[in-house]
Amino acid sequence: GLKKKEVNVLCLGLDNSGKTTIINKLKPSNAQTQDIVPTIGFNIEKFKTSSLSFTVFDMSGQGRYRNLWEHYYKEGQAIIFVIDSADKLRMVVAKEELDTLLNHPDVKHRRVPILFFANKMDVREALSSVKVSQLLCLENIKDKPWHICASDALRGEGLPEGVDWLQGRVV
Ligand code: GTP
Ligand code: MG
């Protein structure tokens, strides 16, 4: 068949936000793993959509590994940024990391699309995607296409909608 266009995606966000769970759910069911452990450093994963073949850098969100993120910014043609919508205490930390990302020279002047997942929407005390968007001041991002989706990575809800959006934005 036709070879799909290859796209490098960076998956970023704090530890425990659900990055690896999301990426795992985007793979075909026979390629999904049952036991997900905290990521050490990063893992490279692949998944396909109808028109694209994604290579994902699934980065660890732990504080001690976050300094690795910037080494991959240049190669990222798209970013998936995952937020634990129920982790209100660390929303400000997530915002700090997002702001650092947006101000980095390898990101700042590029129109790289950013897909936000307001994840763990199944948790009773989770904030809405609108609230998460407000707390992260996403409306201030004027020079890049971005989109936020509420997701429940355990059930896979919200993921297709997000990936559809991303697929249409990758150049
Ligand atoms: P690091 O690799 O440490 O950066 O974490 P991560 O962002 O990859 O998180 P991971 O996918 O390992 O998930 C962390 C925990 O959150 C796991 O216990 C997941 O099962 C759980 N989790 C992930 N997504 C959801 C969700 O949508 N809802 C609920 N309730 N739990 C979730
Ligand atoms: Mg992980």
PDB file of C-alpha atoms and ligand atoms in Angstrom:
ATOM      1  CA  GLY A   1       0.000   0.000   0.000  1.00  0.00           C
ATOM      2  CA  LEU A   2       0.943   3.648   0.078  1.00  0.00           C
ATOM      3  CA  LYS A   3       3.598   4.584   2.581  1.00  0.00           C
ATOM      4  CA  LYS A   4       2.212   6.905   5.242  1.00  0.00           C
ATOM      5  CA  LYS A   5       3.879  10.179   6.022  1.00  0.00           C
ATOM      6  CA  GLU A   6       6.163   9.841   9.076  1.00  0.00           C
ATOM      7  CA  VAL A   7       5.745  12.348  11.895  1.00  0.00           C
ATOM      8  CA  ASN A   8       7.769  12.720  15.103  1.00  0.00           C
ATOM      9  CA  VAL A   9       5.680  13.598  18.152  1.00  0.00           C
ATOM     10  CA  LEU A  10       6.895  14.512  21.624  1.00  0.00           C
ATOM     11  CA  CYS A  11       4.697  13.390  24.495  1.00  0.00           C
ATOM     12  CA  LEU A  12       5.297  15.693  27.468  1.00  0.00           C
ATOM     13  CA  GLY A  13       3.706  16.470  30.828  1.00  0.00           C
ATOM     14  CA  LEU A  14       4.277  15.792  34.509  1.00  0.00           C
ATOM     15  CA  ASP A  15       4.886  12.327  35.899  1.00  0.00           C
ATOM     16  CA  ASN A  16       1.714  10.341  36.558  1.00  0.00           C
ATOM     17  CA  SER A  17      -0.339  12.443  34.113  1.00  0.00           C
ATOM     18  CA  GLY A  18      -0.996   9.427  31.871  1.00  0.00           C
ATOM     19  CA  LYS A  19       1.336   9.897  28.882  1.00  0.00           C
ATOM     20  CA  THR A  20       2.370   6.262  28.550  1.00  0.00           C
ATOM     21  CA  THR A  21      -1.205   5.081  29.126  1.00  0.00           C
ATOM     22  CA  ILE A  22      -2.418   7.348  26.310  1.00  0.00           C
ATOM     23  CA  ILE A  23       0.274   6.263  23.849  1.00  0.00           C
ATOM     24  CA  ASN A  24      -0.372   2.623  24.707  1.00  0.00           C
ATOM     25  CA  LYS A  25      -4.096   3.068  23.961  1.00  0.00           C
ATOM     26  CA  LEU A  26      -3.316   4.560  20.561  1.00  0.00           C
ATOM     27  CA  LYS A  27      -1.555   1.388  19.462  1.00  0.00           C
ATOM     28  CA  PRO A  28      -3.434  -1.533  17.884  1.00  0.00           C
ATOM     29  CA  SER A  29      -4.973  -3.706  20.617  1.00  0.00           C
ATOM     30  CA  ASN A  30      -2.624  -6.620  19.925  1.00  0.00           C
ATOM     31  CA  ALA A  31       0.360  -4.324  20.503  1.00  0.00           C
ATOM     32  CA  GLN A  32      -0.912  -2.838  23.770  1.00  0.00           C
ATOM     33  CA  THR A  33       0.727  -3.760  27.056  1.00  0.00           C
ATOM     34  CA  GLN A  34      -1.187  -4.487  30.254  1.00  0.00           C
ATOM     35  CA  ASP A  35       1.300  -3.253  32.822  1.00  0.00           C
ATOM     36  CA  ILE A  36       2.387   0.351  32.547  1.00  0.00           C
ATOM     37  CA  VAL A  37       5.204   1.511  34.781  1.00  0.00           C
ATOM     38  CA  PRO A  38       6.647   5.001  35.313  1.00  0.00           C
ATOM     39  CA  THR A  39       8.865   5.852  32.357  1.00  0.00           C
ATOM     40  CA  ILE A  40      12.604   6.036  32.960  1.00  0.00           C
ATOM     41  CA  GLY A  41      14.226   8.573  30.634  1.00  0.00           C
ATOM     42  CA  PHE A  42      12.043   8.044  27.581  1.00  0.00           C
ATOM     43  CA  ASN A  43      10.670   5.375  25.264  1.00  0.00           C
ATOM     44  CA  ILE A  44      10.121   5.487  21.549  1.00  0.00           C
ATOM     45  CA  GLU A  45       6.744   4.171  20.437  1.00  0.00           C
ATOM     46  CA  LYS A  46       4.902   4.039  17.139  1.00  0.00           C
ATOM     47  CA  PHE A  47       1.266   4.245  16.151  1.00  0.00           C
ATOM     48  CA  LYS A  48      -0.573   4.883  12.898  1.00  0.00           C
ATOM     49  CA  THR A  49      -3.642   6.837  11.936  1.00  0.00           C
ATOM     50  CA  SER A  50      -5.479   6.735   8.621  1.00  0.00           C
ATOM     51  CA  SER A  51      -2.955   8.995   6.925  1.00  0.00           C
ATOM     52  CA  LEU A  52       0.104   9.252   9.189  1.00  0.00           C
ATOM     53  CA  SER A  53       2.687   7.094  10.886  1.00  0.00           C
ATOM     54  CA  PHE A  54       3.634   8.613  14.242  1.00  0.00           C
ATOM     55  CA  THR A  55       6.904   8.052  16.072  1.00  0.00           C
ATOM     56  CA  VAL A  56       6.357   9.158  19.655  1.00  0.00           C
ATOM     57  CA  PHE A  57       9.027  10.175  22.128  1.00  0.00           C
ATOM     58  CA  ASP A  58       7.251   9.224  25.344  1.00  0.00           C
ATOM     59  CA  MET A  59       9.268  11.232  27.839  1.00  0.00           C
ATOM     60  CA  SER A  60       9.423  10.665  31.588  1.00  0.00           C
ATOM     61  CA  GLY A  61       7.711  13.448  33.498  1.00  0.00           C
ATOM     62  CA  GLN A  62       9.662  12.900  36.706  1.00  0.00           C
ATOM     63  CA  GLY A  63      11.529  15.999  37.842  1.00  0.00           C
ATOM     64  CA  ARG A  64      14.924  14.408  37.499  1.00  0.00           C
ATOM     65  CA  TYR A  65      14.296  13.544  33.822  1.00  0.00           C
ATOM     66  CA  ARG A  66      12.528  16.699  32.645  1.00  0.00           C
ATOM     67  CA  ASN A  67      15.850  18.208  31.550  1.00  0.00           C
ATOM     68  CA  LEU A  68      15.908  15.546  28.792  1.00  0.00           C
ATOM     69  CA  TRP A  69      12.851  17.013  27.076  1.00  0.00           C
ATOM     70  CA  GLU A  70      14.609  19.945  25.431  1.00  0.00           C
ATOM     71  CA  HIS A  71      17.071  17.737  23.575  1.00  0.00           C
ATOM     72  CA  TYR A  72      14.201  16.448  21.427  1.00  0.00           C
ATOM     73  CA  TYR A  73      12.330  19.696  20.771  1.00  0.00           C
ATOM     74  CA  LYS A  74      14.059  20.213  17.400  1.00  0.00           C
ATOM     75  CA  GLU A  75      12.894  16.851  16.084  1.00  0.00           C
ATOM     76  CA  GLY A  76       9.315  17.199  17.273  1.00  0.00           C
ATOM     77  CA  GLN A  77       6.877  18.042  14.470  1.00  0.00           C
ATOM     78  CA  ALA A  78       4.016  17.974  16.958  1.00  0.00           C
ATOM     79  CA  ILE A  79       3.606  17.941  20.736  1.00  0.00           C
ATOM     80  CA  ILE A  80       1.140  16.057  22.915  1.00  0.00           C
ATOM     81  CA  PHE A  81       1.057  17.671  26.373  1.00  0.00           C
ATOM     82  CA  VAL A  82      -0.777  15.638  29.020  1.00  0.00           C
ATOM     83  CA  ILE A  83      -2.267  17.063  32.216  1.00  0.00           C
ATOM     84  CA  ASP A  84      -3.698  15.126  35.168  1.00  0.00           C
ATOM     85  CA  SER A  85      -6.959  17.082  35.519  1.00  0.00           C
ATOM     86  CA  ALA A  86      -7.411  15.773  39.063  1.00  0.00           C
ATOM     87  CA  ASP A  87      -3.983  16.934  40.273  1.00  0.00           C
ATOM     88  CA  LYS A  88      -4.972  20.452  41.305  1.00  0.00           C
ATOM     89  CA  LEU A  89      -1.964  20.882  43.572  1.00  0.00           C
ATOM     90  CA  ARG A  90       0.482  20.440  40.710  1.00  0.00           C
ATOM     91  CA  MET A  91      -1.432  22.394  38.052  1.00  0.00           C
ATOM     92  CA  VAL A  92       0.947  25.279  38.702  1.00  0.00           C
ATOM     93  CA  VAL A  93       3.942  22.987  38.155  1.00  0.00           C
ATOM     94  CA  ALA A  94       2.412  21.803  34.882  1.00  0.00           C
ATOM     95  CA  LYS A  95       2.001  25.449  33.854  1.00  0.00           C
ATOM     96  CA  GLU A  96       5.643  26.206  34.707  1.00  0.00           C
ATOM     97  CA  GLU A  97       6.834  23.297  32.575  1.00  0.00           C
ATOM     98  CA  LEU A  98       4.541  24.346  29.731  1.00  0.00           C
ATOM     99  CA  ASP A  99       5.796  27.941  29.881  1.00  0.00           C
ATOM    100  CA  THR A 100       9.420  26.735  29.865  1.00  0.00           C
ATOM    101  CA  LEU A 101       8.603  24.636  26.800  1.00  0.00           C
ATOM    102  CA  LEU A 102       6.887  27.508  24.985  1.00  0.00           C
ATOM    103  CA  ASN A 103       9.789  29.866  25.655  1.00  0.00           C
ATOM    104  CA  HIS A 104      12.486  27.474  24.536  1.00  0.00           C
ATOM    105  CA  PRO A 105      14.367  28.702  21.418  1.00  0.00           C
ATOM    106  CA  ASP A 106      13.700  25.405  19.602  1.00  0.00           C
ATOM    107  CA  VAL A 107       9.940  25.801  20.116  1.00  0.00           C
ATOM    108  CA  LYS A 108       9.249  29.500  20.464  1.00  0.00           C
ATOM    109  CA  HIS A 109       9.336  30.538  16.823  1.00  0.00           C
ATOM    110  CA  ARG A 110       7.970  27.372  15.268  1.00  0.00           C
ATOM    111  CA  ARG A 111       4.326  26.760  14.466  1.00  0.00           C
ATOM    112  CA  VAL A 112       4.417  23.312  16.023  1.00  0.00           C
ATOM    113  CA  PRO A 113       0.897  22.066  16.806  1.00  0.00           C
ATOM    114  CA  ILE A 114       0.221  21.238  20.461  1.00  0.00           C
ATOM    115  CA  LEU A 115      -2.495  18.828  21.501  1.00  0.00           C
ATOM    116  CA  PHE A 116      -3.417  18.996  25.186  1.00  0.00           C
ATOM    117  CA  PHE A 117      -5.107  16.099  26.906  1.00  0.00           C
ATOM    118  CA  ALA A 118      -6.930  17.085  30.101  1.00  0.00           C
ATOM    119  CA  ASN A 119      -6.615  13.497  31.225  1.00  0.00           C
ATOM    120  CA  LYS A 120      -8.260  11.469  34.022  1.00  0.00           C
ATOM    121  CA  MET A 121     -11.651  13.034  33.392  1.00  0.00           C
ATOM    122  CA  ASP A 122     -13.127   9.876  34.939  1.00  0.00           C
ATOM    123  CA  VAL A 123     -11.858  10.913  38.394  1.00  0.00           C
ATOM    124  CA  ARG A 124     -14.731  12.510  40.303  1.00  0.00           C
ATOM    125  CA  GLU A 125     -12.833  15.617  41.388  1.00  0.00           C
ATOM    126  CA  ALA A 126     -11.210  16.202  37.985  1.00  0.00           C
ATOM    127  CA  LEU A 127     -11.339  19.740  36.605  1.00  0.00           C
ATOM    128  CA  SER A 128     -13.066  20.315  33.275  1.00  0.00           C
ATOM    129  CA  SER A 129     -10.972  20.862  30.157  1.00  0.00           C
ATOM    130  CA  VAL A 130     -12.182  24.483  30.150  1.00  0.00           C
ATOM    131  CA  LYS A 131     -10.900  24.972  33.691  1.00  0.00           C
ATOM    132  CA  VAL A 132      -7.571  23.282  32.887  1.00  0.00           C
ATOM    133  CA  SER A 133      -7.268  25.496  29.831  1.00  0.00           C
ATOM    134  CA  GLN A 134      -7.840  28.590  32.000  1.00  0.00           C
ATOM    135  CA  LEU A 135      -5.344  27.545  34.666  1.00  0.00           C
ATOM    136  CA  LEU A 136      -2.669  26.916  32.030  1.00  0.00           C
ATOM    137  CA  CYS A 137      -3.557  30.206  30.238  1.00  0.00           C
ATOM    138  CA  LEU A 138      -3.772  28.409  26.910  1.00  0.00           C
ATOM    139  CA  GLU A 139      -5.536  31.362  25.296  1.00  0.00           C
ATOM    140  CA  ASN A 140      -2.168  33.145  25.468  1.00  0.00           C
ATOM    141  CA  ILE A 141      -0.744  30.762  22.869  1.00  0.00           C
ATOM    142  CA  LYS A 142      -1.283  32.825  19.739  1.00  0.00           C
ATOM    143  CA  ASP A 143       1.463  31.649  17.402  1.00  0.00           C
ATOM    144  CA  LYS A 144       0.826  27.921  17.359  1.00  0.00           C
ATOM    145  CA  PRO A 145      -2.198  25.791  16.599  1.00  0.00           C
ATOM    146  CA  TRP A 146      -3.415  24.129  19.797  1.00  0.00           C
ATOM    147  CA  HIS A 147      -6.359  22.118  20.963  1.00  0.00           C
ATOM    148  CA  ILE A 148      -7.466  20.641  24.286  1.00  0.00           C
ATOM    149  CA  CYS A 149      -9.459  17.440  24.736  1.00  0.00           C
ATOM    150  CA  ALA A 150     -10.762  15.875  27.902  1.00  0.00           C
ATOM    151  CA  SER A 151      -9.644  12.257  28.032  1.00  0.00           C
ATOM    152  CA  ASP A 152      -9.958   9.081  30.012  1.00  0.00           C
ATOM    153  CA  ALA A 153      -6.931   7.098  28.941  1.00  0.00           C
ATOM    154  CA  LEU A 154      -8.040   3.991  30.840  1.00  0.00           C
ATOM    155  CA  ARG A 155     -11.102   3.697  28.594  1.00  0.00           C
ATOM    156  CA  GLY A 156      -9.559   5.448  25.603  1.00  0.00           C
ATOM    157  CA  GLU A 157     -12.209   8.185  25.654  1.00  0.00           C
ATOM    158  CA  GLY A 158     -11.302  11.474  24.014  1.00  0.00           C
ATOM    159  CA  LEU A 159      -8.169  10.089  22.376  1.00  0.00           C
ATOM    160  CA  PRO A 160      -9.460   9.628  18.797  1.00  0.00           C
ATOM    161  CA  GLU A 161     -10.851  13.169  18.770  1.00  0.00           C
ATOM    162  CA  GLY A 162      -7.457  14.560  19.820  1.00  0.00           C
ATOM    163  CA  VAL A 163      -5.471  12.530  17.354  1.00  0.00           C
ATOM    164  CA  ASP A 164      -7.876  13.491  14.557  1.00  0.00           C
ATOM    165  CA  TRP A 165      -7.197  17.126  15.306  1.00  0.00           C
ATOM    166  CA  LEU A 166      -3.425  16.555  15.386  1.00  0.00           C
ATOM    167  CA  GLN A 167      -3.495  14.633  12.125  1.00  0.00           C
ATOM    168  CA  GLY A 168      -5.062  17.611  10.411  1.00  0.00           C
ATOM    169  CA  ARG A 169      -2.515  20.071  11.794  1.00  0.00           C
ATOM    170  CA  VAL A 170       0.753  18.347  11.057  1.00  0.00           C
ATOM    171  CA  VAL A 171       2.430  19.868   8.035  1.00  0.00           C
TER     172      VAL A 171
HETATM  173  P1  GTP B   1       5.718   9.129  33.815  1.00  0.00           P
HETATM  174  O1  GTP B   1       6.142   8.069  32.848  1.00  0.00           O
HETATM  175  O2  GTP B   1       6.227   8.873  35.205  1.00  0.00           O
HETATM  176  O3  GTP B   1       6.039  10.504  33.362  1.00  0.00           O
HETATM  177  O4  GTP B   1       4.092   9.040  33.947  1.00  0.00           O
HETATM  178  P2  GTP B   1       3.023   8.991  32.760  1.00  0.00           P
HETATM  179  O5  GTP B   1       2.573  10.371  32.443  1.00  0.00           O
HETATM  180  O6  GTP B   1       3.508   8.165  31.620  1.00  0.00           O
HETATM  181  O7  GTP B   1       1.768   8.269  33.471  1.00  0.00           O
HETATM  182  P3  GTP B   1       1.300   6.753  33.268  1.00  0.00           P
HETATM  183  O8  GTP B   1       0.756   6.550  31.902  1.00  0.00           O
HETATM  184  O9  GTP B   1       2.375   5.850  33.736  1.00  0.00           O
HETATM  185  O10 GTP B   1       0.035   6.722  34.273  1.00  0.00           O
HETATM  186  C1  GTP B   1       0.171   7.022  35.646  1.00  0.00           C
HETATM  187  C2  GTP B   1      -0.994   6.429  36.412  1.00  0.00           C
HETATM  188  O11 GTP B   1      -2.202   7.090  36.068  1.00  0.00           O
HETATM  189  C3  GTP B   1      -1.224   4.939  36.112  1.00  0.00           C
HETATM  190  O12 GTP B   1      -1.604   4.296  37.316  1.00  0.00           O
HETATM  191  C4  GTP B   1      -2.384   4.964  35.143  1.00  0.00           C
HETATM  192  O13 GTP B   1      -3.171   3.794  35.179  1.00  0.00           O
HETATM  193  C5  GTP B   1      -3.175   6.154  35.644  1.00  0.00           C
HETATM  194  N1  GTP B   1      -3.993   6.790  34.584  1.00  0.00           N
HETATM  195  C6  GTP B   1      -3.587   7.160  33.359  1.00  0.00           C
HETATM  196  N2  GTP B   1      -4.598   7.725  32.671  1.00  0.00           N
HETATM  197  C7  GTP B   1      -5.670   7.709  33.484  1.00  0.00           C
HETATM  198  C8  GTP B   1      -7.026   8.175  33.353  1.00  0.00           C
HETATM  199  O14 GTP B   1      -7.471   8.726  32.333  1.00  0.00           O
HETATM  200  N3  GTP B   1      -7.839   7.989  34.429  1.00  0.00           N
HETATM  201  C9  GTP B   1      -7.406   7.390  35.575  1.00  0.00           C
HETATM  202  N4  GTP B   1      -8.285   7.245  36.566  1.00  0.00           N
HETATM  203  N5  GTP B   1      -6.139   6.962  35.736  1.00  0.00           N
HETATM  204  C10 GTP B   1      -5.287   7.116  34.709  1.00  0.00           C
HETATM  205 MG    MG B   2       5.329   7.296  31.190  1.00  0.00          MG
END
